């Protein structure tokens, strides 16, 4: 992921989290559903909901350690 950031100037992690820091409900997504879900999470957080979304950037090999670290 670091080499990709060097080449493109965009930094990604295996899992990126967006949403409330104290989320009670979290959606895990990868692919084209991330954009609409992130917009909805941002809207719901602004309304006071405790929700979030984890964006899966790379699923193989799956890293449970990095996934757990991404959870709020």
mmCIF file of N, CA and C in Angstrom:
data_model
loop_
_atom_site.group_PDB
_atom_site.id
_atom_site.type_symbol
_atom_site.label_atom_id
_atom_site.label_comp_id
_atom_site.label_asym_id
_atom_site.label_seq_id
_atom_site.Cartn_x
_atom_site.Cartn_y
_atom_site.Cartn_z
ATOM 1 N N UNK A 1 0.823 -1.189 0.000
ATOM 2 C CA UNK A 1 0.000 0.000 0.000
ATOM 3 C C UNK A 1 0.875 1.264 0.000
ATOM 4 N N UNK A 2 2.029 1.182 0.654
ATOM 5 C CA UNK A 2 2.916 2.340 0.688
ATOM 6 C C UNK A 2 3.474 2.646 -0.700
ATOM 7 N N UNK A 3 3.807 1.607 -1.453
ATOM 8 C CA UNK A 3 4.334 1.811 -2.808
ATOM 9 C C UNK A 3 3.268 2.448 -3.701
ATOM 10 N N UNK A 4 2.010 2.013 -3.536
ATOM 11 C CA UNK A 4 0.908 2.607 -4.287
ATOM 12 C C UNK A 4 0.800 4.095 -3.969
ATOM 13 N N UNK A 5 0.918 4.451 -2.691
ATOM 14 C CA UNK A 5 0.840 5.856 -2.275
ATOM 15 C C UNK A 5 1.971 6.670 -2.897
ATOM 16 N N UNK A 6 3.153 6.085 -2.957
ATOM 17 C CA UNK A 6 4.288 6.784 -3.575
ATOM 18 C C UNK A 6 4.030 7.054 -5.053
ATOM 19 N N UNK A 7 3.471 6.079 -5.738
ATOM 20 C CA UNK A 7 3.253 6.200 -7.178
ATOM 21 C C UNK A 7 2.091 7.134 -7.527
ATOM 22 N N UNK A 8 1.039 7.107 -6.732
ATOM 23 C CA UNK A 8 -0.179 7.846 -7.088
ATOM 24 C C UNK A 8 -0.435 9.092 -6.265
ATOM 25 N N UNK A 9 0.172 9.165 -5.084
ATOM 26 C CA UNK A 9 -0.106 10.288 -4.191
ATOM 27 C C UNK A 9 -1.380 10.089 -3.379
ATOM 28 N N UNK A 10 -2.011 8.914 -3.492
ATOM 29 C CA UNK A 10 -3.218 8.599 -2.721
ATOM 30 C C UNK A 10 -2.887 7.518 -1.719
ATOM 31 N N UNK A 11 -3.229 7.760 -0.452
ATOM 32 C CA UNK A 11 -2.902 6.805 0.596
ATOM 33 C C UNK A 11 -4.132 5.996 0.984
ATOM 34 N N UNK A 12 -3.973 4.692 0.945
ATOM 35 C CA UNK A 12 -5.021 3.776 1.369
ATOM 36 C C UNK A 12 -4.458 2.830 2.413
ATOM 37 N N UNK A 13 -5.342 2.256 3.197
ATOM 38 C CA UNK A 13 -4.980 1.217 4.159
ATOM 39 C C UNK A 13 -5.745 -0.042 3.772
ATOM 40 N N UNK A 14 -5.453 -1.147 4.411
ATOM 41 C CA UNK A 14 -6.200 -2.366 4.111
ATOM 42 C C UNK A 14 -7.682 -2.157 4.397
ATOM 43 N N UNK A 15 -7.975 -1.430 5.489
ATOM 44 C CA UNK A 15 -9.347 -1.121 5.886
ATOM 45 C C UNK A 15 -9.392 0.334 6.317
ATOM 46 N N UNK A 16 -10.352 1.095 5.797
ATOM 47 C CA UNK A 16 -10.552 2.483 6.203
ATOM 48 C C UNK A 16 -11.925 2.610 6.833
ATOM 49 N N UNK A 17 -12.002 3.320 7.968
ATOM 50 C CA UNK A 17 -13.263 3.493 8.681
ATOM 51 C C UNK A 17 -13.760 4.913 8.534
ATOM 52 N N UNK A 18 -15.069 5.045 8.336
ATOM 53 C CA UNK A 18 -15.732 6.349 8.300
ATOM 54 C C UNK A 18 -16.980 6.236 9.161
ATOM 55 N N UNK A 19 -17.192 7.220 10.023
ATOM 56 C CA UNK A 19 -18.411 7.207 10.823
ATOM 57 C C UNK A 19 -18.183 7.666 12.237
ATOM 58 N N UNK A 20 -19.173 7.382 13.085
ATOM 59 C CA UNK A 20 -19.130 7.786 14.486
ATOM 60 C C UNK A 20 -18.044 7.019 15.237
ATOM 61 N N UNK A 21 -17.374 7.722 16.145
ATOM 62 C CA UNK A 21 -16.319 7.081 16.933
ATOM 63 C C UNK A 21 -16.885 6.044 17.895
ATOM 64 N N UNK A 22 -18.162 6.202 18.249
ATOM 65 C CA UNK A 22 -18.806 5.277 19.179
ATOM 66 C C UNK A 22 -19.922 4.494 18.485
ATOM 67 N N UNK A 23 -19.662 4.088 17.248
ATOM 68 C CA UNK A 23 -20.681 3.413 16.432
ATOM 69 C C UNK A 23 -21.177 2.132 17.090
ATOM 70 N N UNK A 24 -22.490 1.942 17.015
ATOM 71 C CA UNK A 24 -23.117 0.718 17.509
ATOM 72 C C UNK A 24 -23.403 -0.249 16.359
ATOM 73 N N UNK A 25 -23.475 0.295 15.133
ATOM 74 C CA UNK A 25 -23.712 -0.510 13.933
ATOM 75 C C UNK A 25 -22.690 -0.110 12.876
ATOM 76 N N UNK A 26 -22.048 -1.117 12.279
ATOM 77 C CA UNK A 26 -21.010 -0.871 11.273
ATOM 78 C C UNK A 26 -21.266 -1.773 10.074
ATOM 79 N N UNK A 27 -21.223 -1.186 8.887
ATOM 80 C CA UNK A 27 -21.339 -1.927 7.641
ATOM 81 C C UNK A 27 -19.926 -2.183 7.127
ATOM 82 N N UNK A 28 -19.670 -3.375 6.611
ATOM 83 C CA UNK A 28 -18.378 -3.701 6.006
ATOM 84 C C UNK A 28 -18.619 -3.903 4.518
ATOM 85 N N UNK A 29 -17.940 -3.094 3.695
ATOM 86 C CA UNK A 29 -18.149 -3.135 2.242
ATOM 87 C C UNK A 29 -16.845 -3.047 1.482
ATOM 88 N N UNK A 30 -16.909 -3.528 0.246
ATOM 89 C CA UNK A 30 -15.835 -3.257 -0.700
ATOM 90 C C UNK A 30 -16.468 -3.069 -2.075
ATOM 91 N N UNK A 31 -15.809 -2.323 -2.911
ATOM 92 C CA UNK A 31 -16.315 -2.133 -4.265
ATOM 93 C C UNK A 31 -17.199 -0.907 -4.416
ATOM 94 N N UNK A 32 -18.086 -0.974 -5.401
ATOM 95 C CA UNK A 32 -18.865 0.196 -5.802
ATOM 96 C C UNK A 32 -19.908 0.633 -4.780
ATOM 97 N N UNK A 33 -20.216 -0.179 -3.794
ATOM 98 C CA UNK A 33 -21.185 0.208 -2.773
ATOM 99 C C UNK A 33 -20.631 1.141 -1.717
ATOM 100 N N UNK A 34 -19.322 1.329 -1.700
ATOM 101 C CA UNK A 34 -18.694 2.142 -0.665
ATOM 102 C C UNK A 34 -19.136 3.597 -0.735
ATOM 103 N N UNK A 35 -19.147 4.191 -1.907
ATOM 104 C CA UNK A 35 -19.482 5.614 -2.049
ATOM 105 C C UNK A 35 -20.862 5.956 -1.499
ATOM 106 N N UNK A 36 -21.912 5.289 -1.979
ATOM 107 C CA UNK A 36 -23.251 5.577 -1.452
ATOM 108 C C UNK A 36 -23.377 5.276 0.043
ATOM 109 N N UNK A 37 -22.751 4.214 0.508
ATOM 110 C CA UNK A 37 -22.822 3.882 1.934
ATOM 111 C C UNK A 37 -22.129 4.951 2.776
ATOM 112 N N UNK A 38 -20.990 5.441 2.309
ATOM 113 C CA UNK A 38 -20.276 6.484 3.037
ATOM 114 C C UNK A 38 -21.104 7.765 3.108
ATOM 115 N N UNK A 39 -21.756 8.124 2.015
ATOM 116 C CA UNK A 39 -22.630 9.304 2.027
ATOM 117 C C UNK A 39 -23.769 9.141 3.026
ATOM 118 N N UNK A 40 -24.381 7.955 3.055
ATOM 119 C CA UNK A 40 -25.480 7.707 3.985
ATOM 120 C C UNK A 40 -24.989 7.723 5.430
ATOM 121 N N UNK A 41 -23.831 7.133 5.690
ATOM 122 C CA UNK A 41 -23.273 7.142 7.042
ATOM 123 C C UNK A 41 -23.008 8.573 7.487
ATOM 124 N N UNK A 42 -22.423 9.381 6.625
ATOM 125 C CA UNK A 42 -22.166 10.781 6.980
ATOM 126 C C UNK A 42 -23.466 11.513 7.293
ATOM 127 N N UNK A 43 -24.506 11.260 6.513
ATOM 128 C CA UNK A 43 -25.818 11.878 6.754
ATOM 129 C C UNK A 43 -26.383 11.420 8.099
ATOM 130 N N UNK A 44 -26.349 10.110 8.351
ATOM 131 C CA UNK A 44 -26.911 9.574 9.588
ATOM 132 C C UNK A 44 -26.136 10.045 10.821
ATOM 133 N N UNK A 45 -24.825 10.131 10.719
ATOM 134 C CA UNK A 45 -24.014 10.632 11.836
ATOM 135 C C UNK A 45 -24.388 12.085 12.132
ATOM 136 N N UNK A 46 -24.624 12.871 11.093
ATOM 137 C CA UNK A 46 -25.052 14.265 11.281
ATOM 138 C C UNK A 46 -26.415 14.337 11.965
ATOM 139 N N UNK A 47 -27.225 13.296 11.817
ATOM 140 C CA UNK A 47 -28.547 13.232 12.460
ATOM 141 C C UNK A 47 -28.462 12.645 13.868
ATOM 142 N N UNK A 48 -27.258 12.262 14.303
ATOM 143 C CA UNK A 48 -27.067 11.748 15.650
ATOM 144 C C UNK A 48 -27.008 10.231 15.762
ATOM 145 N N UNK A 49 -27.070 9.535 14.641
ATOM 146 C CA UNK A 49 -27.002 8.069 14.666
ATOM 147 C C UNK A 49 -25.563 7.617 14.938
ATOM 148 N N UNK A 50 -25.433 6.470 15.572
ATOM 149 C CA UNK A 50 -24.119 5.899 15.876
ATOM 150 C C UNK A 50 -23.842 4.767 14.898
ATOM 151 N N UNK A 51 -23.445 5.138 13.680
ATOM 152 C CA UNK A 51 -23.201 4.176 12.610
ATOM 153 C C UNK A 51 -21.847 4.444 11.961
ATOM 154 N N UNK A 52 -21.366 3.465 11.207
ATOM 155 C CA UNK A 52 -20.112 3.629 10.503
ATOM 156 C C UNK A 52 -20.001 2.634 9.364
ATOM 157 N N UNK A 53 -18.957 2.793 8.574
ATOM 158 C CA UNK A 53 -18.687 1.871 7.478
ATOM 159 C C UNK A 53 -17.185 1.604 7.431
ATOM 160 N N UNK A 54 -16.847 0.331 7.265
ATOM 161 C CA UNK A 54 -15.451 -0.049 7.037
ATOM 162 C C UNK A 54 -15.305 -0.351 5.561
ATOM 163 N N UNK A 55 -14.385 0.379 4.932
ATOM 164 C CA UNK A 55 -14.112 0.192 3.511
ATOM 165 C C UNK A 55 -12.973 -0.809 3.362
ATOM 166 N N UNK A 56 -13.258 -1.949 2.760
ATOM 167 C CA UNK A 56 -12.243 -2.978 2.542
ATOM 168 C C UNK A 56 -11.503 -2.643 1.249
ATOM 169 N N UNK A 57 -10.215 -2.392 1.363
ATOM 170 C CA UNK A 57 -9.402 -2.037 0.194
ATOM 171 C C UNK A 57 -8.703 -3.246 -0.402
ATOM 172 N N UNK A 58 -8.326 -4.193 0.448
ATOM 173 C CA UNK A 58 -7.625 -5.387 -0.011
ATOM 174 C C UNK A 58 -8.079 -6.551 0.868
ATOM 175 N N UNK A 59 -8.677 -7.562 0.251
ATOM 176 C CA UNK A 59 -9.258 -8.640 1.054
ATOM 177 C C UNK A 59 -8.445 -9.934 1.049
ATOM 178 N N UNK A 60 -7.431 -10.024 0.217
ATOM 179 C CA UNK A 60 -6.625 -11.255 0.179
ATOM 180 C C UNK A 60 -5.158 -10.911 0.203
ATOM 181 N N UNK A 61 -4.416 -11.425 1.111
ATOM 182 C CA UNK A 61 -4.833 -12.247 2.242
ATOM 183 C C UNK A 61 -5.546 -11.374 3.278
ATOM 184 N N UNK A 62 -6.592 -11.912 3.896
ATOM 185 C CA UNK A 62 -7.384 -11.168 4.864
ATOM 186 C C UNK A 62 -6.612 -11.047 6.175
ATOM 187 N N UNK A 63 -6.521 -9.825 6.686
ATOM 188 C CA UNK A 63 -5.786 -9.570 7.926
ATOM 189 C C UNK A 63 -6.766 -9.244 9.047
ATOM 190 N N UNK A 64 -7.007 -10.193 9.914
ATOM 191 C CA UNK A 64 -7.904 -9.991 11.052
ATOM 192 C C UNK A 64 -7.352 -8.891 11.966
ATOM 193 N N UNK A 65 -6.053 -8.837 12.112
ATOM 194 C CA UNK A 65 -5.407 -7.821 12.957
ATOM 195 C C UNK A 65 -5.734 -6.410 12.457
ATOM 196 N N UNK A 66 -5.586 -6.165 11.164
ATOM 197 C CA UNK A 66 -5.854 -4.840 10.616
ATOM 198 C C UNK A 66 -7.356 -4.537 10.604
ATOM 199 N N UNK A 67 -8.178 -5.559 10.394
ATOM 200 C CA UNK A 67 -9.625 -5.371 10.426
ATOM 201 C C UNK A 67 -10.062 -4.944 11.828
ATOM 202 N N UNK A 68 -9.601 -5.637 12.848
ATOM 203 C CA UNK A 68 -9.961 -5.292 14.227
ATOM 204 C C UNK A 68 -9.482 -3.900 14.594
ATOM 205 N N UNK A 69 -8.317 -3.505 14.097
ATOM 206 C CA UNK A 69 -7.784 -2.172 14.385
ATOM 207 C C UNK A 69 -8.623 -1.075 13.728
ATOM 208 N N UNK A 70 -9.325 -1.379 12.636
ATOM 209 C CA UNK A 70 -10.141 -0.392 11.945
ATOM 210 C C UNK A 70 -11.481 -0.166 12.623
ATOM 211 N N UNK A 71 -11.924 -1.121 13.455
ATOM 212 C CA UNK A 71 -13.217 -0.965 14.138
ATOM 213 C C UNK A 71 -13.143 0.182 15.137
ATOM 214 N N UNK A 72 -14.251 0.910 15.297
ATOM 215 C CA UNK A 72 -14.241 2.020 16.280
ATOM 216 C C UNK A 72 -14.221 1.502 17.714
#
